[in-house]
CSV table of C-alpha atoms in Angstrom, one decimal:
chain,number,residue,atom,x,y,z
N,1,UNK,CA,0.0,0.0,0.0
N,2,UNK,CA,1.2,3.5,-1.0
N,3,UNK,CA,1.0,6.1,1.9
N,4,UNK,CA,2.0,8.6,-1.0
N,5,UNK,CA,-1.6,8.5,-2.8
N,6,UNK,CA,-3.8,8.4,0.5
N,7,UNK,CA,-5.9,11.1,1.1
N,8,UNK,CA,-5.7,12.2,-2.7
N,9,UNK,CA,-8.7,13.2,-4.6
N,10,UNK,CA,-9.2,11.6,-7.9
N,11,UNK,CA,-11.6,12.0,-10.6
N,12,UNK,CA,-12.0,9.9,-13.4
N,13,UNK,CA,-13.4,11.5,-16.4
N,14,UNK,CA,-15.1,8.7,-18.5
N,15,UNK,CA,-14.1,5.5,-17.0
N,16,UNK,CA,-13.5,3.3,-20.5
N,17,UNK,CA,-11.6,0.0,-20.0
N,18,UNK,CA,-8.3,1.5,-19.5
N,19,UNK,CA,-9.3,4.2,-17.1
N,20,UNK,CA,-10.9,1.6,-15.6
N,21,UNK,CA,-7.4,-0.4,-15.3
N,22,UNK,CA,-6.0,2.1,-13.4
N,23,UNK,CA,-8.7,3.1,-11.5
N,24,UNK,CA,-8.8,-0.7,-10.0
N,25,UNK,CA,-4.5,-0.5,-9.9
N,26,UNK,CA,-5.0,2.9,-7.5
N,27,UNK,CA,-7.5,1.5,-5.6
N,28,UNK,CA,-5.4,-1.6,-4.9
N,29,UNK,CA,-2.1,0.4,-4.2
N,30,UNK,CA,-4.3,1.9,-1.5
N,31,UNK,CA,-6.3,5.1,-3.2
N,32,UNK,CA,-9.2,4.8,-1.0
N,33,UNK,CA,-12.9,4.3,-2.6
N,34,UNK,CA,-14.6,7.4,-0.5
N,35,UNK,CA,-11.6,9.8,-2.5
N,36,UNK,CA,-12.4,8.9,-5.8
N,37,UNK,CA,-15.1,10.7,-8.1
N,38,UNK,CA,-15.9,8.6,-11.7
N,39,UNK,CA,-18.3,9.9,-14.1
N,40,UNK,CA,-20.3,8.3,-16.8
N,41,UNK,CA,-22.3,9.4,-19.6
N,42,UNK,CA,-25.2,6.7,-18.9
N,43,UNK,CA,-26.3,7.0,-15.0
N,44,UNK,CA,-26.3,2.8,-15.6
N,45,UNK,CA,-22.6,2.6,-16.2
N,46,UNK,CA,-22.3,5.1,-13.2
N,47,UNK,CA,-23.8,2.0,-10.9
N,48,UNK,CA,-21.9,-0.2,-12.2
N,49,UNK,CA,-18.6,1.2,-11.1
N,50,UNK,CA,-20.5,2.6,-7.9
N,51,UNK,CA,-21.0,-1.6,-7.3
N,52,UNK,CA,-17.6,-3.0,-8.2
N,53,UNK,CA,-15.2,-0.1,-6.5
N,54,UNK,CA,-17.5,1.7,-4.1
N,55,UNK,CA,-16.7,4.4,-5.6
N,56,UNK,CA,-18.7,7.6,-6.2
N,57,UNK,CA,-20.0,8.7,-9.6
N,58,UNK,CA,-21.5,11.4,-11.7
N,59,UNK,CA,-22.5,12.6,-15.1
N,60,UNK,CA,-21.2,16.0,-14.3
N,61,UNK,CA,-17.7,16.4,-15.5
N,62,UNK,CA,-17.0,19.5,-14.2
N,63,UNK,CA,-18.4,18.7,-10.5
N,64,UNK,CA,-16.4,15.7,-10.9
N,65,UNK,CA,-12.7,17.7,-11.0
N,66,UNK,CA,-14.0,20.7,-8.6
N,67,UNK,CA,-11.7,19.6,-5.6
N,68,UNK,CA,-9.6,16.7,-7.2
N,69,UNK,CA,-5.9,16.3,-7.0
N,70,UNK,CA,-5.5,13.6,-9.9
N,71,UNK,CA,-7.7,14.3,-12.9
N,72,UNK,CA,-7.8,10.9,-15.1
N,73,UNK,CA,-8.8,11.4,-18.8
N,74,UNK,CA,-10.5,8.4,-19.9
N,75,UNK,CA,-12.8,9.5,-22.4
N,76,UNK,CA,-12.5,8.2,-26.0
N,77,UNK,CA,-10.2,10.5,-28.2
N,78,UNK,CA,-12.2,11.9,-30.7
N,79,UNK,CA,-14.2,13.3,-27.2
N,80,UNK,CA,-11.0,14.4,-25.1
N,81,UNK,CA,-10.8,18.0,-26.6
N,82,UNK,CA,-14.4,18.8,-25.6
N,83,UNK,CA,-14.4,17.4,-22.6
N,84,UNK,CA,-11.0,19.9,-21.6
N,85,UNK,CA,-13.0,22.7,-22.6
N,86,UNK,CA,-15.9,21.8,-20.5
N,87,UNK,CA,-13.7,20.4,-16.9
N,88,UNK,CA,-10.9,23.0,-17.2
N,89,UNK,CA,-12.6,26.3,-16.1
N,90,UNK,CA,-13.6,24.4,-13.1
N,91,UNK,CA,-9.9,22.7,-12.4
N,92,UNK,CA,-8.0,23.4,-9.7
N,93,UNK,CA,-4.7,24.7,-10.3
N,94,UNK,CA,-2.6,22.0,-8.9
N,95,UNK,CA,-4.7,19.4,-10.2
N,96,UNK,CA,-2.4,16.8,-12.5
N,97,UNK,CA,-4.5,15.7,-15.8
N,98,UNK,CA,-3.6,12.2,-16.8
N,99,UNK,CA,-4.0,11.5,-20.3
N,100,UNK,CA,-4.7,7.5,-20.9
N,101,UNK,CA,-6.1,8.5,-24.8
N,102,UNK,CA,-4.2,7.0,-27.8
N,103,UNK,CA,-2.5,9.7,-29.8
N,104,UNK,CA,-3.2,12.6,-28.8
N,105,UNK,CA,-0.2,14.9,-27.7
N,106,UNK,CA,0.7,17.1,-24.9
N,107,UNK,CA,0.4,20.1,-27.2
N,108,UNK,CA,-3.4,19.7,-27.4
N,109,UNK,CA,-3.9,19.6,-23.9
N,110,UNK,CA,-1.7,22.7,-23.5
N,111,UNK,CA,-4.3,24.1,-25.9
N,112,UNK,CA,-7.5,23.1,-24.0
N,113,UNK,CA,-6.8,24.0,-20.7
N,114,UNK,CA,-5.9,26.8,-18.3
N,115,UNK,CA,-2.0,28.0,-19.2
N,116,UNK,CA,0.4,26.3,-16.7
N,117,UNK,CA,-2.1,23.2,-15.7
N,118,UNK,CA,0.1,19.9,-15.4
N,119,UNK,CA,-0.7,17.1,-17.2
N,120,UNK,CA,0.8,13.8,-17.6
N,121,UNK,CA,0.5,12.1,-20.6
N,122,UNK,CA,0.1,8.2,-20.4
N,123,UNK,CA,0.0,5.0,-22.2
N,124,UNK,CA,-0.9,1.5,-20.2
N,125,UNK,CA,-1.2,-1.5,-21.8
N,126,UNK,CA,-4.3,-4.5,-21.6
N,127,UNK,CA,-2.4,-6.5,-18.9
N,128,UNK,CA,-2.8,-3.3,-16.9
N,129,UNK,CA,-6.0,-5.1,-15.8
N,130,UNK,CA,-4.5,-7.8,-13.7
N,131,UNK,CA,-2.0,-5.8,-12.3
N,132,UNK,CA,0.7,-7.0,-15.1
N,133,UNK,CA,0.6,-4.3,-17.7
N,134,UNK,CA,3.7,-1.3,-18.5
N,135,UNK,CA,2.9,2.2,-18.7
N,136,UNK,CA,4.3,5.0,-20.5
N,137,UNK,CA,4.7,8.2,-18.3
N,138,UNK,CA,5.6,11.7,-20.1
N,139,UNK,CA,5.3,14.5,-17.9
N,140,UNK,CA,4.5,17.7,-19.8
N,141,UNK,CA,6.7,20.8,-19.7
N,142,UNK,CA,4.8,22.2,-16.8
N,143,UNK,CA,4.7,19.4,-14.6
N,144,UNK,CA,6.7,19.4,-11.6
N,145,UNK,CA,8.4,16.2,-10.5
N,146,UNK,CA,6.4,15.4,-7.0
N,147,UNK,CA,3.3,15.8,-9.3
N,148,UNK,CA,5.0,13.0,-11.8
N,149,UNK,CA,5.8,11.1,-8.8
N,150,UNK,CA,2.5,11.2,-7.4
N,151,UNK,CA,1.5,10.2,-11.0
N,152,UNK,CA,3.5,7.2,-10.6
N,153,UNK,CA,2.4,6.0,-7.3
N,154,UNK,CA,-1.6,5.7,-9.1
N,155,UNK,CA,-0.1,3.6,-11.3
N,156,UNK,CA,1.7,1.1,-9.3
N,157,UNK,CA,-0.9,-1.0,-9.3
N,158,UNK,CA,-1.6,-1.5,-12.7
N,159,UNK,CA,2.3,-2.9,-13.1
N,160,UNK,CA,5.8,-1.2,-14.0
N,161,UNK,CA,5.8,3.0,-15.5
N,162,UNK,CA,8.4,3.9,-17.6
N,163,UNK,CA,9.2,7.2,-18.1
N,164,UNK,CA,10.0,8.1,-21.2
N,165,UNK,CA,10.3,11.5,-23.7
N,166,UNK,CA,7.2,12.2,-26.3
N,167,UNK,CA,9.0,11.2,-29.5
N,168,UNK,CA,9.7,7.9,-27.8
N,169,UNK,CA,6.0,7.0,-27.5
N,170,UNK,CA,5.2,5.9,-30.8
N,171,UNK,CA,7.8,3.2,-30.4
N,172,UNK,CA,6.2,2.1,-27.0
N,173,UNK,CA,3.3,1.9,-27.8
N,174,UNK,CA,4.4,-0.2,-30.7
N,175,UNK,CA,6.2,-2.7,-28.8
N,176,UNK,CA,4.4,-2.4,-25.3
N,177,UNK,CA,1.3,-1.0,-26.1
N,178,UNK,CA,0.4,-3.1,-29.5
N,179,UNK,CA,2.1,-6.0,-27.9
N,180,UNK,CA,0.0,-8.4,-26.2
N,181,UNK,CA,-1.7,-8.6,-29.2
N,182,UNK,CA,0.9,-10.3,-31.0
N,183,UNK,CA,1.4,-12.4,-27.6
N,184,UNK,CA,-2.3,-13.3,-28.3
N,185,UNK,CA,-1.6,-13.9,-31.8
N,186,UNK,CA,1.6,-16.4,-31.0
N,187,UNK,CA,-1.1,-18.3,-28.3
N,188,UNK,CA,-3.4,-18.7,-30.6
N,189,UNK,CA,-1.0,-20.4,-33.7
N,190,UNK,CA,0.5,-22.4,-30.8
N,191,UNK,CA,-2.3,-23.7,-29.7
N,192,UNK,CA,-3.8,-24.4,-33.5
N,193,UNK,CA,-0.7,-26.3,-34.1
N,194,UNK,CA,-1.4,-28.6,-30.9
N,195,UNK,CA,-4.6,-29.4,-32.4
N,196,UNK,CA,-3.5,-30.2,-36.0
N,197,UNK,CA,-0.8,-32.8,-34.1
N,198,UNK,CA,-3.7,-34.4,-32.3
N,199,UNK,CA,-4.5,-32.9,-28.9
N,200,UNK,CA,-8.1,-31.4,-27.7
N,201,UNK,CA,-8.1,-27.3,-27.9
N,202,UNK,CA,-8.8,-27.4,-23.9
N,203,UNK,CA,-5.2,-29.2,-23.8
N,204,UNK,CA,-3.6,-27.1,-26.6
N,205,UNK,CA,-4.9,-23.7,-25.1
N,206,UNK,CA,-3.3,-24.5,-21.7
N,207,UNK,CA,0.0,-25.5,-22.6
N,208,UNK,CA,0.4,-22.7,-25.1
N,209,UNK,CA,-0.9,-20.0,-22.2
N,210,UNK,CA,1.4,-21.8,-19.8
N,211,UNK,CA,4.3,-22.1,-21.2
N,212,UNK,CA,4.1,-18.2,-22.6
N,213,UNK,CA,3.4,-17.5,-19.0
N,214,UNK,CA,6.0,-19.6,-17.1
N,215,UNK,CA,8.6,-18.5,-20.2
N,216,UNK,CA,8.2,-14.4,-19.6
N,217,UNK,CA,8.7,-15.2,-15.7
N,218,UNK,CA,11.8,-16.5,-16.5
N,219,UNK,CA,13.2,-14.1,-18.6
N,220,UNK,CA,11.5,-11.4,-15.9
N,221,UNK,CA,13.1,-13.5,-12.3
N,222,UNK,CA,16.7,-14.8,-14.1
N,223,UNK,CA,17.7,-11.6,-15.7
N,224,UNK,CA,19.2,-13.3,-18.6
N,225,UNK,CA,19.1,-12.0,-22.7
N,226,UNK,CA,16.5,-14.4,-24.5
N,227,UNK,CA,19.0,-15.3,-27.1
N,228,UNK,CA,21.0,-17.0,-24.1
N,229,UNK,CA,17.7,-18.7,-22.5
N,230,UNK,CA,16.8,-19.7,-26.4
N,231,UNK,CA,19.9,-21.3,-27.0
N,232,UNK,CA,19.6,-23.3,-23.2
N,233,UNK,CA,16.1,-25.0,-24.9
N,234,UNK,CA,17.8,-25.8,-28.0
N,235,UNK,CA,20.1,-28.4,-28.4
N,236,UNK,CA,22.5,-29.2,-31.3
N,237,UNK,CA,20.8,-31.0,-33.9
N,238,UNK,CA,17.4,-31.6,-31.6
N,239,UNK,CA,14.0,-30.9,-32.2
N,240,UNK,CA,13.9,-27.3,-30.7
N,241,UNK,CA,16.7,-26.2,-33.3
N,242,UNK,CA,14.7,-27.8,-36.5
N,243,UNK,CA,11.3,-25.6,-35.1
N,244,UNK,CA,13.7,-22.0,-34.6
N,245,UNK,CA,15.1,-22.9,-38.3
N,246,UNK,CA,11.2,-23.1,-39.8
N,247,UNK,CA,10.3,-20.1,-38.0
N,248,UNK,CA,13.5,-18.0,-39.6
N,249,UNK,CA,13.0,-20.1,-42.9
N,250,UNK,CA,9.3,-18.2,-43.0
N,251,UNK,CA,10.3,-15.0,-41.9
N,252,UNK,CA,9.0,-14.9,-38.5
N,253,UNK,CA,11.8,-12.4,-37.0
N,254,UNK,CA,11.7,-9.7,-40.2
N,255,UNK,CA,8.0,-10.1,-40.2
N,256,UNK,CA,7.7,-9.1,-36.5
N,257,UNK,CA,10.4,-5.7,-37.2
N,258,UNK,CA,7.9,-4.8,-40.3
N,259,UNK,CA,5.0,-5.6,-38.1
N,260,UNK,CA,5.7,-3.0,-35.3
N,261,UNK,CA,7.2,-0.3,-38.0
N,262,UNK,CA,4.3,-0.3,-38.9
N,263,UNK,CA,2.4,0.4,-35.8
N,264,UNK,CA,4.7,2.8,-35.1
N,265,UNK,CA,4.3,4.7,-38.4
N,266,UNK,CA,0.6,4.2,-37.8
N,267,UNK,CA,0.6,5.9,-34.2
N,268,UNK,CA,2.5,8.7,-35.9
N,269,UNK,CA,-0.2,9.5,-38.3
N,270,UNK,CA,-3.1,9.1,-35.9
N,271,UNK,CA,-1.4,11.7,-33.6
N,272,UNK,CA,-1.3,14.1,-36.3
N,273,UNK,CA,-4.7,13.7,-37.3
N,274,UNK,CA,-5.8,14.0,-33.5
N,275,UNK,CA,-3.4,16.6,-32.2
């Protein structure tokens, strides 16, 4: 439990699955329920999250940030510039806004909000949800670094930050942030080829999740450069060696560098479109 977030008043501004993520992270690194404000557009949804976190909710945006420490911007992106103009006349002045919205740069929240205002730009990934994920953390220009810190301590629960510089994120978030889908992707042809050799998809499913699971524990707990751990499994003219040769015979390692260029380049564009 953090004793650096207790006592500080959070709202959440449109609580979509990754706001959501670090709503549940704070709360479980010790954020208590009775400080945090969530808003909703449907008074259903608003319930919900009343329900699961105990939390207290709204459909008034601006109420929501009147007294709050920690502002978390959740809405979708398309909606995050209105929604600036509509909570920032009613912002504190040391309030940190936390940006959790794909693309969108620090420069448009500089231009939708009272000059000076602190904001934290952010980018969590899916296994942010079970307390596994890595998030992104660039503080903007006018962000002092107990406000970053503070930042930081929210987050703890969702997983590991990383602080990193603007021109960086692109690059994280196509590696970190696009990457448990090609974790998902690997799973799924793993657990296809158990099937085509003969076992049920129950049994093919677990070992694939399994041994991806117990395999990035062991890289995470021993420290040691995959190339080293990959070389360990594969022995000199055994089976492992013949599958790693397929795999390089199709591609597999070129195809992944394309793959996240690509998501890169394709973060790059959305940002101009949005920012």
């Amino acid at each position: 439990m953090s004793t650096q977030i207790a006592g500080t008043r959070v709202a959440v501004v449109g609580t979509g699955t990754m706001a959501e993520a670090v709503l549940a992270g704070a709360l479980a690194s010790g954020l208590e329920p009775a400080d945090v404000v969530a808003t909703a557009r449907r008074e259903a949804r608003g319930a919900e999250l009343a329900r699961t976190y105990g939390v207290a909710t709204t459909t008034d945006n601006a109420a929501a940030v009147a007294d709050a420490r920690v502002v978390l911007v959740g809405v979708k992106p398309k909606d995050v510039a209105a929604v600036l103009d509509e909570i920032g006349p009613a912002l504190p002045a040391d309030a940190v806004v936390v940006s959790v919205a794909v693309g969108l740069p620090l420069s448009l929240y500089a231009r939708h909000l009272p000059d000076g205002q602190p904001v934290v730009r952010t980018m969590p990934n899916t296994p942010a949800q079970v307390g596994a994920g890595v998030t992104a953390v660039v503080p903007g220009p006018t962000t002092a670094e107990p406000d970053v810190a503070l930042v930081e301590a929210l987050l703890a629960g969702t997983g590991q930050t990383l602080r990193i510089t603007e021109k960086e994120i692109d690059a994280f978030g196509a590696l970190a942030g696009s990457g448990p889908a090609y974790v998902f992707y690997v799973v799924d042809a793993m657990a296809e080829a158990g099937v085509l050799m003969g076992l049920t998809r129950e049994v093919a499913r677990s070992l694939a999740v399994q041994t991806v699971l117990g395999s990035g524990r062991l890289l995470a707990e021993t420290g040691e450069h995959p190339a080293i751990l990959r070389e360990k499994v594969s022995s000199p003219g055994g089976t492992t060696i013949q599958a790693l040769k397929r795999l390089d015979d199709g591609g597999v390692r070129a195809a992944f560098l394309t793959a996240l260029e690509a998501a890169r380049d394709r973060s790059a564009e959305l940002g101009r479109e949005l920012g």
